[in-house]
Amino acid sequence: MHGTKILEEADRLMTVCNSCRYCEGLCAVFPAMEMRRAFSDGDLNYLANLCHACGACYTDCQFSPPHEFNVNVPRTLAVARAESYSAYAWPRAFAGAFARNGIVISLVAALSVAAFIFGFAAWHDRQVLFGTHTGPGAFYKLMPHNAMAALFGVAFLYAIVALTMGVRAFWRDIGEPVGMKTDAAALLQALRDAGELRHLDGGGVGCFNEDDRPTDRRRLYHHFTFYGFALCFASTCIATLYHYLLARQAPYAWWDLPVVLGTLGGIGLLIGPIGLLTERWKRDSVLVDEARHGMDVAFIVMLFLTSLTGMALLVWRETAAMGPLLALHLGVVFSLFITMPYGKFVHGIYRFAALVRYAMERRAMAHGAGE
Amino acid sequence: MSQKFDVLVIGGGNAALCAAISARRAGASVLVLEGAPKFYRGGNTRHTRNMRCAHDAATDILTGPYTEEEFWDDLLRLTGGQTDEELARFMIRESKDILNWIVEQGVRWQPSLGGTLSLGRTNSFFLGGGRAMLNALYLTAEKLGVEIVYDAEVIDLEIEHGMFLSARLKQPVDGTSEIRASALVAAAGGFEANIEWLKEYWGEAADNFLIRGTPYNRGSILKMLLDNGVQDIGDPTQCHAVAIDARAPKFDGGIITRHDSVVFGIVVNKRAQRFYDEGEDIWPKRYAIWGRLVAAQPDQIAYIIFDASVRNSFMPTLFPPIEGGSIAELAGKLELDPAALEKTITEFNAAVKPGTFDHTILDDCRTEGITPPKTHWARRIETPPYLAYPVRPGITFTYLGTRVNRQARMVMKDGRPSANMFAAGEIMAGNVLGKGYAAGIGMTIGSVFGRVAGREAAKNARN
């Protein structure tokens, strides 16, 4: 009936939940479920990506294990979610990357770093790699700006295309025709929900992690991570504008906007990932999709390393360590870019698309009720 | 566990936790003995969803006022007068404050979101359901320093002339021990999970009953109290029974095994005969009577039969309906006599008079010339595939309990109040609810009398 065993199980659970409905106040998954009586693969993938894994429905459920109805929504949807990433991956040939994600990312990262070090050395002699460079354009003594921009431009573009193709397949599968009328209010609602992580609050008290005492720590660390990433991204964008519009070359002074944003974001990307990893370590294993442990950890570690190498570069950029640190940092960032479409990064994209879908459904229903 | 406590609470549901919290807040040292393991803690509270409280104005969670007088009228009607007016009015008055008190104990309400229950005016819904509510109460109790023991089966109570002295506790690991306390709060539920006890009133039929809630409500504490001179109240033969899916587990199937498709079809017994007017009354009376009706049928089984035209007209069900392309095929799957079922449905269809269907009111769709009639919502069953749900009596709770006074203090057979024994929740619900049921009243009784029992027990212990 369904494409995979986990979707069969998700269907069974949604049937149980739909005949109970006690959880309807906890998050968006259950109201969305109540709008349906039968569940297609697309519906289940939609619900799986709408779930923020706060665990409240597990802790609150009178039918969770050891009850014979064996209702474990957070874990079932976590597995379904992870499998949905592979199902929508573009190109199809790379779908398998999700399964061996930890290894793939480590390999790609190691190779990227090696390539940059080798590239720097090959571009010039070893003297340049280990020399001291200061002042505007110092970075480009190791690799010409245009080469760097081309390399990252291609990697970034590839990530964007692959992600777009994936989310397009997801959007089709969950029942929305591509190119439907843009619903600004729904988009705004989804932005707000995603920005606040509204559905990670367990219905108001916080989420459930190691036991049945709710906390808000996972949400806090996720905020550090997400907004840290957003600040770093903003820093990069502004630096690009500086370069092309103002003809101002990196590295910039500590007080300049790209450095300030990058430093703040970098701090977020140090605290957030460490917090998320710690919370993940403590998390009740009954809630976790353990098979995909590597995927989550690899992505969190990559974010942490991006920040760590970036911060190190900031601190030691005027010393002989600058060359190797730059190679390290660029290698990590490059690998982050090209592995983005095949790792945990996509959860944010699919979840956001699911939130948009949910906001649209809610609005459609409110309209229907009003008419 | 040799130390002596001010207040010993036996039980682990809403009433027990409200009592424990209220006693602890009044300064007493409190021990809670929950007979179930941690996952199954909370008795029937696990499966509840809302609480009925009086209030004078609409709030964030309630759509309109529900006055004390209206609550009292409802209670009077549904119990047919089998209620202690003084206690009932006291409970209703206290229920107003419970709405807020329970929130102070960490329980959260959710806005009424609809569903099939139109209780948004009278009842407040727990965010996340009954187990979420329990989790909050346990968390609060633990933070306050209430001691809680799970898997704690009380096998004996030492009571002298209406005064509690000690309880004997048996645990799977630690063996037996004796617990002494200055006051006792019994909040250990009814005996609906005790099939042997049910058989005393229902005979062998009780073997076919399904128990909707916890398997731990075996009434052992109730029996010990009654054997030790506490006055009983409530009809022992009465229990709240609804028709639930026959495929449900023997115990703890909870809310999701219920059916309310009766209005959309007919109900036949194992002889393929109808036996009661399926259109007699609207929810919730309809909901409350069918368990008892099915219990009176041969082998305590019946079948709700409807057709494809209405399959999406009611709440989704846990178990899918059994389907047949023809009546005969359906009968075969249900192991009913095909000819008899065809005859019943043909006769029913022929008797249906045209009308305008509306399942929310007593509409004008009815039959003429058959016995029993279907007086409302009667429509022909003629669109294949034909569908059926097998149903059995699902026992929710029993009515036999201990008599209490307004302090929730147990009353002895000679009419004198007990020196130090209090009761709350289902074990004394019969004082207020002699028969009948309305959504959320069990929780009101539990919270109101639990809070009172805890407070009074603490006061008693300190004297």
JSON list of C-alpha atoms in Angstrom, two decimals, chain A residues 57-221:
[
{"chain": "A", "resi": 57, "resn": "CYS", "atom": "CA", "xyz": [3.12, 13.65, 22.03]},
{"chain": "A", "resi": 58, "resn": "TYR", "atom": "CA", "xyz": [5.18, 10.65, 23.12]},
{"chain": "A", "resi": 59, "resn": "THR", "atom": "CA", "xyz": [5.34, 11.73, 26.74]},
{"chain": "A", "resi": 60, "resn": "ASP", "atom": "CA", "xyz": [1.67, 12.61, 26.78]},
{"chain": "A", "resi": 61, "resn": "CYS", "atom": "CA", "xyz": [0.41, 9.54, 24.93]},
{"chain": "A", "resi": 62, "resn": "GLN", "atom": "CA", "xyz": [-1.43, 6.89, 26.92]},
{"chain": "A", "resi": 63, "resn": "PHE", "atom": "CA", "xyz": [-0.69, 4.44, 24.12]},
{"chain": "A", "resi": 64, "resn": "SER", "atom": "CA", "xyz": [3.08, 4.88, 23.81]},
{"chain": "A", "resi": 65, "resn": "PRO", "atom": "CA", "xyz": [5.19, 1.78, 24.53]},
{"chain": "A", "resi": 66, "resn": "PRO", "atom": "CA", "xyz": [5.00, -0.42, 26.57]},
{"chain": "A", "resi": 67, "resn": "HIS", "atom": "CA", "xyz": [1.29, -0.12, 25.67]},
{"chain": "A", "resi": 68, "resn": "GLU", "atom": "CA", "xyz": [0.37, -2.70, 23.05]},
{"chain": "A", "resi": 69, "resn": "PHE", "atom": "CA", "xyz": [-0.71, 0.02, 20.60]},
{"chain": "A", "resi": 70, "resn": "ASN", "atom": "CA", "xyz": [2.98, 0.99, 20.56]},
{"chain": "A", "resi": 71, "resn": "VAL", "atom": "CA", "xyz": [2.47, 4.61, 19.51]},
{"chain": "A", "resi": 72, "resn": "ASN", "atom": "CA", "xyz": [5.79, 6.38, 19.00]},
{"chain": "A", "resi": 73, "resn": "VAL", "atom": "CA", "xyz": [5.09, 9.30, 16.70]},
{"chain": "A", "resi": 74, "resn": "PRO", "atom": "CA", "xyz": [8.37, 11.24, 17.15]},
{"chain": "A", "resi": 75, "resn": "ARG", "atom": "CA", "xyz": [10.64, 8.34, 16.23]},
{"chain": "A", "resi": 76, "resn": "THR", "atom": "CA", "xyz": [8.45, 6.99, 13.44]},
{"chain": "A", "resi": 77, "resn": "LEU", "atom": "CA", "xyz": [8.21, 10.42, 11.84]},
{"chain": "A", "resi": 78, "resn": "ALA", "atom": "CA", "xyz": [11.95, 10.97, 12.34]},
{"chain": "A", "resi": 79, "resn": "VAL", "atom": "CA", "xyz": [12.72, 7.83, 10.35]},
{"chain": "A", "resi": 80, "resn": "ALA", "atom": "CA", "xyz": [10.12, 8.71, 7.72]},
{"chain": "A", "resi": 81, "resn": "ARG", "atom": "CA", "xyz": [11.57, 12.21, 7.52]},
{"chain": "A", "resi": 82, "resn": "ALA", "atom": "CA", "xyz": [15.08, 10.94, 6.97]},
{"chain": "A", "resi": 83, "resn": "GLU", "atom": "CA", "xyz": [13.87, 8.52, 4.32]},
{"chain": "A", "resi": 84, "resn": "SER", "atom": "CA", "xyz": [11.96, 11.33, 2.62]},
{"chain": "A", "resi": 85, "resn": "TYR", "atom": "CA", "xyz": [15.23, 13.26, 2.20]},
{"chain": "A", "resi": 86, "resn": "SER", "atom": "CA", "xyz": [16.64, 10.37, 0.15]},
{"chain": "A", "resi": 87, "resn": "ALA", "atom": "CA", "xyz": [13.39, 9.94, -1.73]},
{"chain": "A", "resi": 88, "resn": "TYR", "atom": "CA", "xyz": [13.48, 13.54, -2.99]},
{"chain": "A", "resi": 89, "resn": "ALA", "atom": "CA", "xyz": [17.26, 13.82, -3.46]},
{"chain": "A", "resi": 90, "resn": "TRP", "atom": "CA", "xyz": [18.54, 15.25, -6.75]},
{"chain": "A", "resi": 91, "resn": "PRO", "atom": "CA", "xyz": [20.17, 13.81, -8.71]},
{"chain": "A", "resi": 92, "resn": "ARG", "atom": "CA", "xyz": [18.58, 10.46, -7.85]},
{"chain": "A", "resi": 93, "resn": "ALA", "atom": "CA", "xyz": [21.97, 8.74, -8.01]},
{"chain": "A", "resi": 94, "resn": "PHE", "atom": "CA", "xyz": [23.04, 10.58, -4.86]},
{"chain": "A", "resi": 95, "resn": "ALA", "atom": "CA", "xyz": [20.05, 9.48, -2.74]},
{"chain": "A", "resi": 96, "resn": "GLY", "atom": "CA", "xyz": [22.28, 6.89, -1.09]},
{"chain": "A", "resi": 97, "resn": "ALA", "atom": "CA", "xyz": [24.50, 9.63, 0.32]},
{"chain": "A", "resi": 98, "resn": "PHE", "atom": "CA", "xyz": [21.99, 10.20, 3.12]},
{"chain": "A", "resi": 99, "resn": "ALA", "atom": "CA", "xyz": [22.38, 6.66, 4.38]},
{"chain": "A", "resi": 100, "resn": "ARG", "atom": "CA", "xyz": [26.16, 6.84, 4.73]},
{"chain": "A", "resi": 101, "resn": "ASN", "atom": "CA", "xyz": [26.11, 10.53, 5.45]},
{"chain": "A", "resi": 102, "resn": "GLY", "atom": "CA", "xyz": [28.65, 10.66, 8.27]},
{"chain": "A", "resi": 103, "resn": "ILE", "atom": "CA", "xyz": [31.27, 8.90, 6.20]},
{"chain": "A", "resi": 104, "resn": "VAL", "atom": "CA", "xyz": [30.46, 10.81, 3.01]},
{"chain": "A", "resi": 105, "resn": "ILE", "atom": "CA", "xyz": [30.76, 14.15, 4.74]},
{"chain": "A", "resi": 106, "resn": "SER", "atom": "CA", "xyz": [34.01, 13.27, 6.49]},
{"chain": "A", "resi": 107, "resn": "LEU", "atom": "CA", "xyz": [35.50, 12.09, 3.21]},
{"chain": "A", "resi": 108, "resn": "VAL", "atom": "CA", "xyz": [34.34, 15.12, 1.25]},
{"chain": "A", "resi": 109, "resn": "ALA", "atom": "CA", "xyz": [35.56, 17.43, 4.00]},
{"chain": "A", "resi": 110, "resn": "ALA", "atom": "CA", "xyz": [38.97, 15.79, 4.20]},
{"chain": "A", "resi": 111, "resn": "LEU", "atom": "CA", "xyz": [39.37, 15.84, 0.43]},
{"chain": "A", "resi": 112, "resn": "SER", "atom": "CA", "xyz": [38.27, 19.47, 0.17]},
{"chain": "A", "resi": 113, "resn": "VAL", "atom": "CA", "xyz": [40.74, 20.59, 2.82]},
{"chain": "A", "resi": 114, "resn": "ALA", "atom": "CA", "xyz": [43.53, 18.62, 1.19]},
{"chain": "A", "resi": 115, "resn": "ALA", "atom": "CA", "xyz": [42.61, 20.07, -2.19]},
{"chain": "A", "resi": 116, "resn": "PHE", "atom": "CA", "xyz": [42.84, 23.63, -0.91]},
{"chain": "A", "resi": 117, "resn": "ILE", "atom": "CA", "xyz": [46.17, 23.08, 0.79]},
{"chain": "A", "resi": 118, "resn": "PHE", "atom": "CA", "xyz": [47.51, 21.36, -2.29]},
{"chain": "A", "resi": 119, "resn": "GLY", "atom": "CA", "xyz": [45.98, 24.03, -4.50]},
{"chain": "A", "resi": 120, "resn": "PHE", "atom": "CA", "xyz": [47.54, 26.87, -2.54]},
{"chain": "A", "resi": 121, "resn": "ALA", "atom": "CA", "xyz": [50.90, 25.17, -2.66]},
{"chain": "A", "resi": 122, "resn": "ALA", "atom": "CA", "xyz": [50.60, 24.35, -6.32]},
{"chain": "A", "resi": 123, "resn": "TRP", "atom": "CA", "xyz": [49.50, 27.88, -7.18]},
{"chain": "A", "resi": 124, "resn": "HIS", "atom": "CA", "xyz": [52.65, 29.30, -5.66]},
{"chain": "A", "resi": 125, "resn": "ASP", "atom": "CA", "xyz": [55.54, 27.86, -3.75]},
{"chain": "A", "resi": 126, "resn": "ARG", "atom": "CA", "xyz": [55.49, 26.65, -0.14]},
{"chain": "A", "resi": 127, "resn": "GLN", "atom": "CA", "xyz": [56.78, 30.02, 0.93]},
{"chain": "A", "resi": 128, "resn": "VAL", "atom": "CA", "xyz": [53.43, 31.57, 0.09]},
{"chain": "A", "resi": 129, "resn": "LEU", "atom": "CA", "xyz": [51.42, 28.97, 1.95]},
{"chain": "A", "resi": 130, "resn": "PHE", "atom": "CA", "xyz": [53.44, 29.43, 5.13]},
{"chain": "A", "resi": 131, "resn": "GLY", "atom": "CA", "xyz": [54.33, 33.08, 4.69]},
{"chain": "A", "resi": 132, "resn": "THR", "atom": "CA", "xyz": [52.87, 36.06, 6.57]},
{"chain": "A", "resi": 133, "resn": "HIS", "atom": "CA", "xyz": [50.38, 38.12, 4.58]},
{"chain": "A", "resi": 134, "resn": "THR", "atom": "CA", "xyz": [48.62, 41.21, 5.84]},
{"chain": "A", "resi": 135, "resn": "GLY", "atom": "CA", "xyz": [46.49, 44.03, 4.56]},
{"chain": "A", "resi": 136, "resn": "PRO", "atom": "CA", "xyz": [43.70, 44.09, 1.96]},
{"chain": "A", "resi": 137, "resn": "GLY", "atom": "CA", "xyz": [43.94, 41.21, -0.49]},
{"chain": "A", "resi": 138, "resn": "ALA", "atom": "CA", "xyz": [46.11, 39.14, 1.84]},
{"chain": "A", "resi": 139, "resn": "PHE", "atom": "CA", "xyz": [43.89, 36.09, 1.35]},
{"chain": "A", "resi": 140, "resn": "TYR", "atom": "CA", "xyz": [44.20, 36.33, -2.39]},
{"chain": "A", "resi": 141, "resn": "LYS", "atom": "CA", "xyz": [47.93, 35.91, -2.28]},
{"chain": "A", "resi": 142, "resn": "LEU", "atom": "CA", "xyz": [47.12, 32.24, -1.72]},
{"chain": "A", "resi": 143, "resn": "MET", "atom": "CA", "xyz": [44.45, 31.96, -4.38]},
{"chain": "A", "resi": 144, "resn": "PRO", "atom": "CA", "xyz": [43.30, 34.70, -6.73]},
{"chain": "A", "resi": 145, "resn": "HIS", "atom": "CA", "xyz": [39.94, 36.13, -5.81]},
{"chain": "A", "resi": 146, "resn": "ASN", "atom": "CA", "xyz": [38.41, 35.18, -9.11]},
{"chain": "A", "resi": 147, "resn": "ALA", "atom": "CA", "xyz": [39.46, 31.56, -8.70]},
{"chain": "A", "resi": 148, "resn": "MET", "atom": "CA", "xyz": [38.03, 31.47, -5.20]},
{"chain": "A", "resi": 149, "resn": "ALA", "atom": "CA", "xyz": [34.79, 33.13, -6.31]},
{"chain": "A", "resi": 150, "resn": "ALA", "atom": "CA", "xyz": [34.42, 30.74, -9.24]},
{"chain": "A", "resi": 151, "resn": "LEU", "atom": "CA", "xyz": [35.03, 27.69, -7.08]},
{"chain": "A", "resi": 152, "resn": "PHE", "atom": "CA", "xyz": [32.57, 28.69, -4.39]},
{"chain": "A", "resi": 153, "resn": "GLY", "atom": "CA", "xyz": [30.12, 30.11, -6.93]},
{"chain": "A", "resi": 154, "resn": "VAL", "atom": "CA", "xyz": [29.91, 26.74, -8.63]},
{"chain": "A", "resi": 155, "resn": "ALA", "atom": "CA", "xyz": [29.63, 24.82, -5.37]},
{"chain": "A", "resi": 156, "resn": "PHE", "atom": "CA", "xyz": [26.97, 27.17, -4.05]},
{"chain": "A", "resi": 157, "resn": "LEU", "atom": "CA", "xyz": [25.03, 27.13, -7.30]},
{"chain": "A", "resi": 158, "resn": "TYR", "atom": "CA", "xyz": [25.12, 23.35, -7.34]},
{"chain": "A", "resi": 159, "resn": "ALA", "atom": "CA", "xyz": [23.77, 23.23, -3.77]},
{"chain": "A", "resi": 160, "resn": "ILE", "atom": "CA", "xyz": [20.98, 25.64, -4.68]},
{"chain": "A", "resi": 161, "resn": "VAL", "atom": "CA", "xyz": [19.97, 23.67, -7.76]},
{"chain": "A", "resi": 162, "resn": "ALA", "atom": "CA", "xyz": [20.03, 20.31, -5.97]},
{"chain": "A", "resi": 163, "resn": "LEU", "atom": "CA", "xyz": [18.06, 21.70, -3.02]},
{"chain": "A", "resi": 164, "resn": "THR", "atom": "CA", "xyz": [15.52, 23.35, -5.31]},
{"chain": "A", "resi": 165, "resn": "MET", "atom": "CA", "xyz": [14.97, 20.16, -7.28]},
{"chain": "A", "resi": 166, "resn": "GLY", "atom": "CA", "xyz": [14.51, 18.22, -4.05]},
{"chain": "A", "resi": 167, "resn": "VAL", "atom": "CA", "xyz": [12.02, 20.58, -2.49]},
{"chain": "A", "resi": 168, "resn": "ARG", "atom": "CA", "xyz": [10.19, 20.78, -5.81]},
{"chain": "A", "resi": 169, "resn": "ALA", "atom": "CA", "xyz": [9.70, 17.01, -5.76]},
{"chain": "A", "resi": 170, "resn": "PHE", "atom": "CA", "xyz": [8.58, 17.22, -2.13]},
{"chain": "A", "resi": 171, "resn": "TRP", "atom": "CA", "xyz": [6.15, 20.05, -2.86]},
{"chain": "A", "resi": 172, "resn": "ARG", "atom": "CA", "xyz": [4.61, 18.04, -5.70]},
{"chain": "A", "resi": 173, "resn": "ASP", "atom": "CA", "xyz": [4.36, 14.93, -3.57]},
{"chain": "A", "resi": 174, "resn": "ILE", "atom": "CA", "xyz": [2.60, 16.61, -0.67]},
{"chain": "A", "resi": 175, "resn": "GLY", "atom": "CA", "xyz": [-0.15, 17.71, -2.98]},
{"chain": "A", "resi": 176, "resn": "GLU", "atom": "CA", "xyz": [0.62, 21.22, -4.10]},
{"chain": "A", "resi": 177, "resn": "PRO", "atom": "CA", "xyz": [0.94, 21.95, -7.80]},
{"chain": "A", "resi": 178, "resn": "VAL", "atom": "CA", "xyz": [4.17, 23.73, -8.66]},
{"chain": "A", "resi": 179, "resn": "GLY", "atom": "CA", "xyz": [3.77, 27.41, -9.37]},
{"chain": "A", "resi": 180, "resn": "MET", "atom": "CA", "xyz": [0.49, 27.80, -7.55]},
{"chain": "A", "resi": 181, "resn": "LYS", "atom": "CA", "xyz": [-0.54, 31.26, -6.51]},
{"chain": "A", "resi": 182, "resn": "THR", "atom": "CA", "xyz": [1.81, 32.63, -3.93]},
{"chain": "A", "resi": 183, "resn": "ASP", "atom": "CA", "xyz": [0.07, 33.09, -0.65]},
{"chain": "A", "resi": 184, "resn": "ALA", "atom": "CA", "xyz": [1.98, 35.89, 1.10]},
{"chain": "A", "resi": 185, "resn": "ALA", "atom": "CA", "xyz": [0.12, 35.54, 4.39]},
{"chain": "A", "resi": 186, "resn": "ALA", "atom": "CA", "xyz": [0.85, 31.82, 4.57]},
{"chain": "A", "resi": 187, "resn": "LEU", "atom": "CA", "xyz": [4.48, 32.45, 3.72]},
{"chain": "A", "resi": 188, "resn": "LEU", "atom": "CA", "xyz": [4.72, 35.06, 6.45]},
{"chain": "A", "resi": 189, "resn": "GLN", "atom": "CA", "xyz": [3.09, 32.73, 8.94]},
{"chain": "A", "resi": 190, "resn": "ALA", "atom": "CA", "xyz": [5.52, 29.95, 8.01]},
{"chain": "A", "resi": 191, "resn": "LEU", "atom": "CA", "xyz": [8.47, 32.33, 8.35]},
{"chain": "A", "resi": 192, "resn": "ARG", "atom": "CA", "xyz": [7.31, 33.31, 11.80]},
{"chain": "A", "resi": 193, "resn": "ASP", "atom": "CA", "xyz": [6.73, 29.68, 12.85]},
{"chain": "A", "resi": 194, "resn": "ALA", "atom": "CA", "xyz": [10.15, 28.64, 11.57]},
{"chain": "A", "resi": 195, "resn": "GLY", "atom": "CA", "xyz": [11.88, 31.68, 13.05]},
{"chain": "A", "resi": 196, "resn": "GLU", "atom": "CA", "xyz": [10.42, 31.01, 16.49]},
{"chain": "A", "resi": 197, "resn": "LEU", "atom": "CA", "xyz": [10.57, 27.21, 16.22]},
{"chain": "A", "resi": 198, "resn": "ARG", "atom": "CA", "xyz": [7.03, 27.43, 17.50]},
{"chain": "A", "resi": 199, "resn": "HIS", "atom": "CA", "xyz": [6.43, 23.70, 17.23]},
{"chain": "A", "resi": 200, "resn": "LEU", "atom": "CA", "xyz": [9.46, 22.77, 19.27]},
{"chain": "A", "resi": 201, "resn": "ASP", "atom": "CA", "xyz": [7.88, 24.07, 22.44]},
{"chain": "A", "resi": 202, "resn": "GLY", "atom": "CA", "xyz": [5.89, 20.96, 23.36]},
{"chain": "A", "resi": 203, "resn": "GLY", "atom": "CA", "xyz": [2.69, 22.99, 23.38]},
{"chain": "A", "resi": 204, "resn": "GLY", "atom": "CA", "xyz": [4.18, 25.69, 25.59]},
{"chain": "A", "resi": 205, "resn": "VAL", "atom": "CA", "xyz": [6.40, 24.12, 28.26]},
{"chain": "A", "resi": 206, "resn": "GLY", "atom": "CA", "xyz": [9.40, 23.16, 26.19]},
{"chain": "A", "resi": 207, "resn": "CYS", "atom": "CA", "xyz": [10.42, 19.97, 24.53]},
{"chain": "A", "resi": 208, "resn": "PHE", "atom": "CA", "xyz": [11.12, 16.54, 25.94]},
{"chain": "A", "resi": 209, "resn": "ASN", "atom": "CA", "xyz": [14.64, 15.28, 25.75]},
{"chain": "A", "resi": 210, "resn": "GLU", "atom": "CA", "xyz": [16.18, 12.95, 28.31]},
{"chain": "A", "resi": 211, "resn": "ASP", "atom": "CA", "xyz": [13.06, 12.39, 30.43]},
{"chain": "A", "resi": 212, "resn": "ASP", "atom": "CA", "xyz": [9.53, 13.62, 31.08]},
{"chain": "A", "resi": 213, "resn": "ARG", "atom": "CA", "xyz": [10.65, 16.99, 32.39]},
{"chain": "A", "resi": 214, "resn": "PRO", "atom": "CA", "xyz": [10.23, 19.57, 29.65]},
{"chain": "A", "resi": 215, "resn": "THR", "atom": "CA", "xyz": [13.03, 22.02, 28.91]},
{"chain": "A", "resi": 216, "resn": "ASP", "atom": "CA", "xyz": [13.62, 24.69, 26.28]},
{"chain": "A", "resi": 217, "resn": "ARG", "atom": "CA", "xyz": [17.31, 23.93, 25.80]},
{"chain": "A", "resi": 218, "resn": "ARG", "atom": "CA", "xyz": [17.05, 22.29, 22.39]},
{"chain": "A", "resi": 219, "resn": "ARG", "atom": "CA", "xyz": [15.15, 25.27, 21.09]},
{"chain": "A", "resi": 220, "resn": "LEU", "atom": "CA", "xyz": [17.72, 27.65, 22.56]},
{"chain": "A", "resi": 221, "resn": "TYR", "atom": "CA", "xyz": [20.67, 25.79, 21.02]}
]
